Short mmCIF file of C-alpha atoms in Angstrom, two decimals:
data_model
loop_
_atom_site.label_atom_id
_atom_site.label_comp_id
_atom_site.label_asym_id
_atom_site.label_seq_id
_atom_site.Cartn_x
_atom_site.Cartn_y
_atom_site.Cartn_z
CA UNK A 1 -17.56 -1.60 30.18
CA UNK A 2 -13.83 -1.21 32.10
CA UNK A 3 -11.23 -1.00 29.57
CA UNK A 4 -9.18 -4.32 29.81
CA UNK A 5 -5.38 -4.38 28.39
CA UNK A 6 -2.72 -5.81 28.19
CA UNK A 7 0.79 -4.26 28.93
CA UNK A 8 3.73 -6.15 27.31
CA UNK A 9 7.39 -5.98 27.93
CA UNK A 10 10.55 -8.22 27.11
CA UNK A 11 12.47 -9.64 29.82
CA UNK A 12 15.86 -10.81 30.87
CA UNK A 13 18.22 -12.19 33.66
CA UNK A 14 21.85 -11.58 34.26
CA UNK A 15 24.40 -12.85 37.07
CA UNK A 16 24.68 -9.73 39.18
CA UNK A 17 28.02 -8.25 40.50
CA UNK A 18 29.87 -8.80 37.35
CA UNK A 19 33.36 -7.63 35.81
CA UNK A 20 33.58 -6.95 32.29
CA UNK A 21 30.36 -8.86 30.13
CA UNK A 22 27.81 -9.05 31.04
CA UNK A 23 26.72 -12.84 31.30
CA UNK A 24 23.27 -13.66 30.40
CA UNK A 25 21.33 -16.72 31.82
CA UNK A 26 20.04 -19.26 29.46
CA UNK A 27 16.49 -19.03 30.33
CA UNK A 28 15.78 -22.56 29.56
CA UNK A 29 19.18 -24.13 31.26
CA UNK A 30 19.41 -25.11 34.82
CA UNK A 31 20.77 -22.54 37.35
CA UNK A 32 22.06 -23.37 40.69
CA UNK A 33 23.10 -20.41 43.36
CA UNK A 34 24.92 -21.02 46.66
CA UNK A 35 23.90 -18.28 49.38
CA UNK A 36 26.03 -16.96 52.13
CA UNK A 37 24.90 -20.01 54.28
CA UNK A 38 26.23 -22.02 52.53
CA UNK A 39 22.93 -23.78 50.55
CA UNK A 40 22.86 -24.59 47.24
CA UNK A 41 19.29 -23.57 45.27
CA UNK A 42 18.53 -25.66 41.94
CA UNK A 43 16.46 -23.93 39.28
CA UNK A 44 15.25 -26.24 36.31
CA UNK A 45 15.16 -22.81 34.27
CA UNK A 46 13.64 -19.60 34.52
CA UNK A 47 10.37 -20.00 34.55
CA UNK A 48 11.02 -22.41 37.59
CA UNK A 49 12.30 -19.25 39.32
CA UNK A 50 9.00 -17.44 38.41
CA UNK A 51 7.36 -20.66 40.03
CA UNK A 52 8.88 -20.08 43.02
CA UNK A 53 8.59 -16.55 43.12
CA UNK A 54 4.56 -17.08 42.98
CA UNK A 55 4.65 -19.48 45.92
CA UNK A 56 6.82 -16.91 47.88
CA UNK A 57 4.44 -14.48 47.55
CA UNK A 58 0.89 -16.05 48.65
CA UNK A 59 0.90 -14.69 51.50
CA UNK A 60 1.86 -11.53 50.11
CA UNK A 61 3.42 -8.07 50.77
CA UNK A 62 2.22 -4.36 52.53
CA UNK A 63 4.51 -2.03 50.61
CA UNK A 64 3.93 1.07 53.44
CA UNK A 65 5.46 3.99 51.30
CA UNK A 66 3.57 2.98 48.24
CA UNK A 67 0.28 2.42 50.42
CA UNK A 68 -0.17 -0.98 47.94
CA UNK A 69 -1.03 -4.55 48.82
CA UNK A 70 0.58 -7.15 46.60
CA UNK A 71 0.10 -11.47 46.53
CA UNK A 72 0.02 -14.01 44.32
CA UNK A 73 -3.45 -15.82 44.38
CA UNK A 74 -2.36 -19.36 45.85
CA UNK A 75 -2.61 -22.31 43.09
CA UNK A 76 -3.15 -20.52 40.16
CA UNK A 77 0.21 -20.32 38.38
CA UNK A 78 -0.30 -22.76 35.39
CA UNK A 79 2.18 -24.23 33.06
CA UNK A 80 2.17 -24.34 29.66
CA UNK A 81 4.12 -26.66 27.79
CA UNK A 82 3.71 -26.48 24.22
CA UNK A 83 6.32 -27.46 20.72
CA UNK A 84 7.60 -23.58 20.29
CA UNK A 85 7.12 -22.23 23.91
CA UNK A 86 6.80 -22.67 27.07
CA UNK A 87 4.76 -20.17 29.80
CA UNK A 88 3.67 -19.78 33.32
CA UNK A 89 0.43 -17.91 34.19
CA UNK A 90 -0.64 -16.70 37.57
CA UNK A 91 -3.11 -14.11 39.21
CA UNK A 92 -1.87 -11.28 41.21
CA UNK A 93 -4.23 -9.91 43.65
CA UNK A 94 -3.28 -6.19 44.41
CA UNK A 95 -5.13 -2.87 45.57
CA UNK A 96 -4.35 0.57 47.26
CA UNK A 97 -5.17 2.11 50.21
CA UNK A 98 -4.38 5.18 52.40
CA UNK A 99 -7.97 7.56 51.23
CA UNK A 100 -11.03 7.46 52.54
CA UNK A 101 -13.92 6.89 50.61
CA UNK A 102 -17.66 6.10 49.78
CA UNK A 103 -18.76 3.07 47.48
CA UNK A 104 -22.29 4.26 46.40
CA UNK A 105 -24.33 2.60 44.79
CA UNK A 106 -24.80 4.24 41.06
CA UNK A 107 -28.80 3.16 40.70
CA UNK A 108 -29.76 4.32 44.59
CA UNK A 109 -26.97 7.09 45.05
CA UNK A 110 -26.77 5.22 48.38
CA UNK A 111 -23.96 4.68 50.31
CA UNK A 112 -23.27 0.87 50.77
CA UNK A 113 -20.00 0.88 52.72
CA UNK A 114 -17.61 3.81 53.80
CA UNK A 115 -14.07 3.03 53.39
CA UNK A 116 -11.24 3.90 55.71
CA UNK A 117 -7.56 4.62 55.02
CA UNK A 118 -6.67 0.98 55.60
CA UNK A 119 -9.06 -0.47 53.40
CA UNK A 120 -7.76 -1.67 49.72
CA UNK A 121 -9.77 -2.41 47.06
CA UNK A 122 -8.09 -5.53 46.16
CA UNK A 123 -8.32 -6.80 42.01
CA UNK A 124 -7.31 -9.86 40.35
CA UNK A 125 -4.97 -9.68 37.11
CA UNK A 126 -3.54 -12.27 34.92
CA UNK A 127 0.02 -12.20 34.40
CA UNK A 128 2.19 -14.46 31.39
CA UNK A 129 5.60 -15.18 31.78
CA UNK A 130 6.44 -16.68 28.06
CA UNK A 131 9.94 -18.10 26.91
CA UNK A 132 10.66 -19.55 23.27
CA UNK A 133 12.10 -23.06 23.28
CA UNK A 134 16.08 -23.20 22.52
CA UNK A 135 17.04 -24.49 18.94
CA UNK A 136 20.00 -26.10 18.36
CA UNK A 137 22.13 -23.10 17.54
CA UNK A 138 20.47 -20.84 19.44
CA UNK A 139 19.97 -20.20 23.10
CA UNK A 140 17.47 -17.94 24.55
CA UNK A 141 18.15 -15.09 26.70
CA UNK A 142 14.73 -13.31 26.48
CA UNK A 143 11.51 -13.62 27.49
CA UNK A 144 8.22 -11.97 27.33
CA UNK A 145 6.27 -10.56 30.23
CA UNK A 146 2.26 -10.30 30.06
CA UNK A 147 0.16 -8.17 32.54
CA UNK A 148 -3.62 -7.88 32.50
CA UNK A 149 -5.00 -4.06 32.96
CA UNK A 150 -8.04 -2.94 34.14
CA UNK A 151 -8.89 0.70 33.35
CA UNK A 152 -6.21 2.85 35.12
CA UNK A 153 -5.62 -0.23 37.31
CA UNK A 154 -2.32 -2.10 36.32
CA UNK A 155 0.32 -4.56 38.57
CA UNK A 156 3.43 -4.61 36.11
CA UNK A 157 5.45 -1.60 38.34
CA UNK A 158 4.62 -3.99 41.48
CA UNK A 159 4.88 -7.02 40.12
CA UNK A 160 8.11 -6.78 38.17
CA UNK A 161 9.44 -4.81 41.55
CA UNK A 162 8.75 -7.81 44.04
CA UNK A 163 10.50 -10.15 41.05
CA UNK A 164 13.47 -8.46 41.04
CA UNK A 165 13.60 -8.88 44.90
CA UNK A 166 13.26 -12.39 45.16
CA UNK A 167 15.94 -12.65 42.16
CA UNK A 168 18.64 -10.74 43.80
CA UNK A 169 18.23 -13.38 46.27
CA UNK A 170 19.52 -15.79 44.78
CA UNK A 171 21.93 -13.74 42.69
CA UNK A 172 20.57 -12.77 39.66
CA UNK A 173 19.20 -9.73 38.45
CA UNK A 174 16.02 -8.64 36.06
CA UNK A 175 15.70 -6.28 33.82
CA UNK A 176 12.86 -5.33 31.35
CA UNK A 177 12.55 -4.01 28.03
CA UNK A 178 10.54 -3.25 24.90
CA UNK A 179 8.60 -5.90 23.11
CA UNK A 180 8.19 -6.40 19.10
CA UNK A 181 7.37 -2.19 18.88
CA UNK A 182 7.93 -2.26 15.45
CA UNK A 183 4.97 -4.57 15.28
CA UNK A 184 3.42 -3.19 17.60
CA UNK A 185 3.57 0.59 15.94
CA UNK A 186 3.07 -1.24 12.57
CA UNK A 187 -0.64 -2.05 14.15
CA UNK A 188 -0.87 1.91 14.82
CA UNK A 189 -0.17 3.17 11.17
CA UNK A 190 -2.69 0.48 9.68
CA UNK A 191 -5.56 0.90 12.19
CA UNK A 192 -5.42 4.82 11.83
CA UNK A 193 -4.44 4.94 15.97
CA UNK A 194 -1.88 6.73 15.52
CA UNK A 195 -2.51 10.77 16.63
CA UNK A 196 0.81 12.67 16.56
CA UNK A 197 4.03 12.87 15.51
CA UNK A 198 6.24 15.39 17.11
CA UNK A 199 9.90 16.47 15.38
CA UNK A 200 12.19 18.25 18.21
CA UNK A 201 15.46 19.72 17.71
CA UNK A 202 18.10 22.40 19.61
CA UNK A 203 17.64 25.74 18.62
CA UNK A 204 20.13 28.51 18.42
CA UNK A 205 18.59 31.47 17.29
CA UNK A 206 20.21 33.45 14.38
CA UNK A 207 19.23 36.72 16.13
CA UNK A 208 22.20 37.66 18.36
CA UNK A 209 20.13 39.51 20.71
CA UNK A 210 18.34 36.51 21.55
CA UNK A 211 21.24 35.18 22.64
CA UNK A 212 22.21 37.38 25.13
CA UNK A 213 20.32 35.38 28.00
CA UNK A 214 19.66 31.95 26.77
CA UNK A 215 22.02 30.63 24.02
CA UNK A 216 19.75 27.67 22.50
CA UNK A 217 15.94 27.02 22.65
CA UNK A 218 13.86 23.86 21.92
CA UNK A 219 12.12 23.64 18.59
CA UNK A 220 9.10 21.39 18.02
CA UNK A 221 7.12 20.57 14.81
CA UNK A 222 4.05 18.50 15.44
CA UNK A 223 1.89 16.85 12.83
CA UNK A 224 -1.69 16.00 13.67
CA UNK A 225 -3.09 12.50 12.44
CA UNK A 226 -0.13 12.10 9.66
CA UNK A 227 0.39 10.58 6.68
CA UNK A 228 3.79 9.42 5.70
CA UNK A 229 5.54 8.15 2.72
CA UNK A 230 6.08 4.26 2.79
CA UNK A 231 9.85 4.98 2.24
CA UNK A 232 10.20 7.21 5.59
CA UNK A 233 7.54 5.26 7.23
CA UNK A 234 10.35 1.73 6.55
CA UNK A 235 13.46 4.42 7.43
CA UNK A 236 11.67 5.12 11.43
CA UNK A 237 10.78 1.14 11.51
CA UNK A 238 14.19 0.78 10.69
CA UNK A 239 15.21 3.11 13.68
CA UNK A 240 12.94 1.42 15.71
CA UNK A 241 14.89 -1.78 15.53
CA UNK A 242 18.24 -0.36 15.87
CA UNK A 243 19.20 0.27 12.96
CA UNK A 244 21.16 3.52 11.89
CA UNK A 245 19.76 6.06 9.39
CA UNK A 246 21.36 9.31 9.24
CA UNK A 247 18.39 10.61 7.06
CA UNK A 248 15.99 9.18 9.42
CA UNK A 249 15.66 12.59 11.17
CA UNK A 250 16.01 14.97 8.32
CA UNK A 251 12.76 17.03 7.03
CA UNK A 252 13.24 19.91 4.65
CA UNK A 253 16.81 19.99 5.00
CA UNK A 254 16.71 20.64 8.54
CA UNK A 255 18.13 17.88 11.15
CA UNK A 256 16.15 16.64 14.30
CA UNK A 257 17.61 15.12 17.61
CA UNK A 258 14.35 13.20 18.45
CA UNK A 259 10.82 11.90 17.79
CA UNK A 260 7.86 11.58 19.51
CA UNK A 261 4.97 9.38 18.79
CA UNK A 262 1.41 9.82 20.52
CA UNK A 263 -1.60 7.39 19.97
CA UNK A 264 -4.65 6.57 21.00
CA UNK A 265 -5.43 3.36 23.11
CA UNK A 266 -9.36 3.33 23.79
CA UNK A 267 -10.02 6.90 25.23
CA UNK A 268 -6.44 7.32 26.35
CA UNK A 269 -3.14 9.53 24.88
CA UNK A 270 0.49 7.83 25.37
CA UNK A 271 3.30 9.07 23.96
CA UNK A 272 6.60 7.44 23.36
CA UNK A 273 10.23 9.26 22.44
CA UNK A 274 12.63 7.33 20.23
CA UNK A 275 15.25 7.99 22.21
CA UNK A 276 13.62 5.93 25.21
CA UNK A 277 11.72 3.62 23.25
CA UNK A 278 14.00 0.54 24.41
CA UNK A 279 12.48 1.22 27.94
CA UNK A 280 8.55 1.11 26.23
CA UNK A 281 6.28 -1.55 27.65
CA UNK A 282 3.51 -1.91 24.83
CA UNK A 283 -0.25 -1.45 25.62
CA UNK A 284 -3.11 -3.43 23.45
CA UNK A 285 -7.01 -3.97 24.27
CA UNK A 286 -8.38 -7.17 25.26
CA UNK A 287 -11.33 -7.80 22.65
CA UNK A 288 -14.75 -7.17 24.12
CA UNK A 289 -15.90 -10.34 23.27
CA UNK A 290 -12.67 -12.29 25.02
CA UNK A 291 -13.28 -9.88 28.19
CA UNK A 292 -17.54 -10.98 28.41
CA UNK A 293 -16.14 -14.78 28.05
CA UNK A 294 -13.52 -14.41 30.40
CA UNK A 295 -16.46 -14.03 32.38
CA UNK A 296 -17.22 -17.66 33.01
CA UNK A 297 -13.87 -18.65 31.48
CA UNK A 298 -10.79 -17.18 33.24
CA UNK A 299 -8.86 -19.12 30.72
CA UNK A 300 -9.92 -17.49 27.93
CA UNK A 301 -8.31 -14.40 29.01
CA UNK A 302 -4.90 -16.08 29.45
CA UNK A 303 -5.38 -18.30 26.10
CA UNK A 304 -5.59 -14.61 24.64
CA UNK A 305 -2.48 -13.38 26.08
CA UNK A 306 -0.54 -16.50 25.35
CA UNK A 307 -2.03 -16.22 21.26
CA UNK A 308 -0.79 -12.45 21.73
CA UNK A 309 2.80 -12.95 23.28
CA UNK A 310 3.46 -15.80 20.08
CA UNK A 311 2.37 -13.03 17.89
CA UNK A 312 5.17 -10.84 19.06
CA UNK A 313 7.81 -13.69 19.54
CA UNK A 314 7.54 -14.10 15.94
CA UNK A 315 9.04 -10.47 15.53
CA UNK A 316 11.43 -10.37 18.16
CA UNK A 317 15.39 -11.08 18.46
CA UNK A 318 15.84 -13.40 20.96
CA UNK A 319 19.99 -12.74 21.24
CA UNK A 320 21.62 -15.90 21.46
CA UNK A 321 24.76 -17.79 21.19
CA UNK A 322 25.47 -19.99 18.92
CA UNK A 323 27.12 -23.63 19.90
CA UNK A 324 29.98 -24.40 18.80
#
């Protein structure tokens, strides 16, 4: 069976062109942009703008240079209204082209259809676009962003690419970041996914002579399938969510500048640095048994990914203000 995923990543929108502070938008307040022609566009909130942004694209897009068709499927963004959330789903229809091919058939070995360079095997994914409901002291500035994957098949580069088009637009712009990945590496460490850890510091040797043509070297000190102590284990959680811990990087006596995590996600290797990890989009497997009943029940598969992007919501910071 084709691996199905899921590849999750925060989300956030911010007036663009501005001096000093940045100014978040209130993605559950009303927004209203007046273009260089003088028209005024009314948003209800954000996910209103990702409403729009999925009728904009039905018809769809040829991106030439990245030989990739893009569209929305028409009628299928979906609205979810619920006490804690609320969340838009839609189907993204996407495929390359550019390389010839044959589609054989695997029982016969014969060949049912030759493909040219302009032919694009188009797939459907199911995308989530999930925002927490504002409090009364707080207002919420980010989101969560849900992409279906099939095998090495995935529409979040595209996707969020074609959304930050049609934002600029109307003046705003998006940006992405990590999910819950404390949570998320949490899951790692208890289901035994999690493969490598590499240590990596600057090295200046203590042999002059080796210094004669290149003054520092890179040191790395990998450990296969590790076990940690719980108290460093909660120190590089710690780091993980921001916060500072000048032993963090510290193994017999000797300091590190970074650390690299690789795990296993079905037969696949990722690996993630700790210096970049605000920029990680989190990968997780669709259940088997959600992926044969999305079968004959497309909304299973979205249910799943709603259930999933609570799940993380419940560990996230969703930086607000406070009223006054």
């Amino acid at each position: 069976m084709v691996n199905n995923g899921m590849l999750i990543c925060s989300f956030y929108l911010k007036k663009r062109f501005q001096r000093g502070e940045e100014e978040l938008l209130s993605l559950n307040s009303e927004y209203a942009f007046v273009d260089e022609d003088g028209k005024c566009h009314h948003f209800v909130n954000a996910l209103d703008i990702v409403k729009r942004f999925c009728d904009a694209y039905v018809e769809g897009t040829d991106d030439e240079k990245a030989m990739k068709l893009f569209s929305i499927e028409e009628n299928s963004a979906k609205m979810y209204v619920r006490p804690s959330y609320s969340a838009l789903s839609f189907i993204v229809n996407s495929g390359s082209y550019g390389l010839e091919s044959e589609i054989t058939d695997r029982r016969t070995r014969k060949v049912s259809y030759r493909c040219s360079e302009n032919d694009a095997p188009v797939k459907k994914f199911h995308c989530v676009a999930f925002i927490p409901k504002d409090t009364r002291r707080l207002h919420i500035t980010k989101g969560i962003l849900v992409f279906q994957s099939l095998g090495t098949f995935g529409v979040k580069s595209i996707t969020v690419k074609n959304l930050k088009a049609f934002c600029a637009a109307f003046g705003l712009t998006l940006e992405t970041r990590s999910v819950s990945v404390r949570m998320f590496i949490e899951k790692l460490i208890e289901k035994g996914s999690l493969y490598k850890v590499t240590l990596i510091r600057n090295r200046v040797s203590p042999d002059k002579s080796d210094n004669m043509l290149v003054s520092t070297g890179r040191e790395e000190r990998s450990y296969i399938h590790p076990r940690f102590r719980e108290n460093w284990i909660d120190k590089f959680l710690n780091a993980i969510d921001g916060v500072k811990d000048t032993d963090l990087l510290e193994f017999d006596d000797t300091t590190y500048e970074d650390i690299t995590l690789t795990f296993k996600l079905g037969k696949n290797y990722r690996t993630v640095r700790l210096t970049e990890i605000d920029r990680f989009s989190v990968v997780e497997d669709i259940p088997e048994q959600i992926v044969k009943k999305g079968k004959t029940d497309e909304n299973c598969i979205v249910q799943y990914m709603l259930e999933t992007a609570t799940a993380y919501a419940q560990k996230m910071v969703f930086t607000s203000e406070e009223e006054a």
